[in-house]
Amino acid sequence: MAYVNSSRAASFSLADRISGVLALIKMQIARRSVYNQTVRELVQLSDRELSDLGIARADIHAVAHEAAYGK
């Protein structure tokens, strides 16, 4: 008995590609929003409040980047 196995490369339509790009843009906008909100909230804290959280004022942008984009 003979078996036939055929494989085709997945082809993505233009609509699939556009949808993928739009999803990527949407995700990047959401991450940037988280970054901006985190920076805004941390900047408003006093040095004492930041110290209680274990964050130096100079580290605010690094902490916001980690919150939005991960390590």
Tab-separated table of C-alpha atoms in Angstrom:
chain	number	residue	atom	x	y	z
A	1	MET	CA	0.000	0.000	0.000
A	2	ALA	CA	1.346	3.426	-0.919
A	3	TYR	CA	0.921	6.591	1.095
A	4	VAL	CA	0.997	10.069	-0.282
A	5	ASN	CA	1.900	12.970	1.919
A	6	SER	CA	1.786	16.436	0.492
A	7	SER	CA	2.738	19.608	2.277
A	8	ARG	CA	2.075	23.124	1.178
A	9	ALA	CA	3.694	26.206	2.521
A	10	ALA	CA	1.189	28.382	4.275
A	11	SER	CA	0.448	31.413	2.214
A	12	PHE	CA	-0.727	34.543	3.904
A	13	SER	CA	-3.036	36.864	2.107
A	14	LEU	CA	-2.578	40.597	2.031
A	15	ALA	CA	-5.456	40.940	4.496
A	16	ASP	CA	-3.665	38.585	6.926
A	17	ARG	CA	-0.471	40.614	6.676
A	18	ILE	CA	-2.278	43.915	7.190
A	19	SER	CA	-4.169	42.498	10.136
A	20	GLY	CA	-0.899	41.279	11.667
A	21	VAL	CA	0.738	44.675	11.256
A	22	LEU	CA	-2.295	46.424	12.758
A	23	ALA	CA	-2.286	44.050	15.723
A	24	LEU	CA	1.417	44.761	16.268
A	25	ILE	CA	0.841	48.515	16.120
A	26	LYS	CA	-2.080	48.212	18.546
A	27	MET	CA	0.073	46.219	20.971
A	28	GLN	CA	2.902	48.767	20.767
A	29	ILE	CA	0.477	51.639	21.425
A	30	ALA	CA	-0.902	49.807	24.468
A	31	ARG	CA	2.609	49.167	25.811
A	32	ARG	CA	3.601	52.790	25.295
A	33	SER	CA	0.457	53.845	27.138
A	34	VAL	CA	1.432	51.660	30.109
A	35	TYR	CA	4.932	53.161	30.028
A	36	ASN	CA	3.640	56.739	29.960
A	37	GLN	CA	1.104	56.124	32.724
A	38	THR	CA	3.717	54.473	34.937
A	39	VAL	CA	6.134	57.376	34.468
A	40	ARG	CA	3.370	59.908	35.215
A	41	GLU	CA	2.359	58.138	38.408
A	42	LEU	CA	5.901	57.632	39.690
A	43	VAL	CA	6.994	61.202	38.943
A	44	GLN	CA	4.130	62.490	41.102
A	45	LEU	CA	5.366	60.558	44.150
A	46	SER	CA	7.609	62.199	46.716
A	47	ASP	CA	11.159	61.012	47.283
A	48	ARG	CA	9.983	59.443	50.544
A	49	GLU	CA	7.209	57.484	48.805
A	50	LEU	CA	9.605	56.329	46.097
A	51	SER	CA	12.085	55.274	48.765
A	52	ASP	CA	9.362	53.243	50.490
A	53	LEU	CA	8.827	51.445	47.171
A	54	GLY	CA	12.558	50.906	46.760
A	55	ILE	CA	12.770	53.102	43.666
A	56	ALA	CA	15.261	55.920	43.152
A	57	ARG	CA	14.005	58.902	41.189
A	58	ALA	CA	16.708	58.234	38.596
A	59	ASP	CA	15.280	54.727	38.040
A	60	ILE	CA	11.730	55.811	37.187
A	61	HIS	CA	12.153	55.384	33.432
A	62	ALA	CA	13.813	51.980	33.850
A	63	VAL	CA	11.005	50.791	36.130
A	64	ALA	CA	8.370	52.076	33.699
A	65	HIS	CA	10.145	50.364	30.795
A	66	GLU	CA	10.195	47.067	32.675
A	67	ALA	CA	6.501	47.443	33.565
A	68	ALA	CA	5.527	48.053	29.950
A	69	TYR	CA	7.929	45.879	27.975
A	70	GLY	CA	9.235	43.336	30.469
A	71	LYS	CA	12.894	42.642	31.047
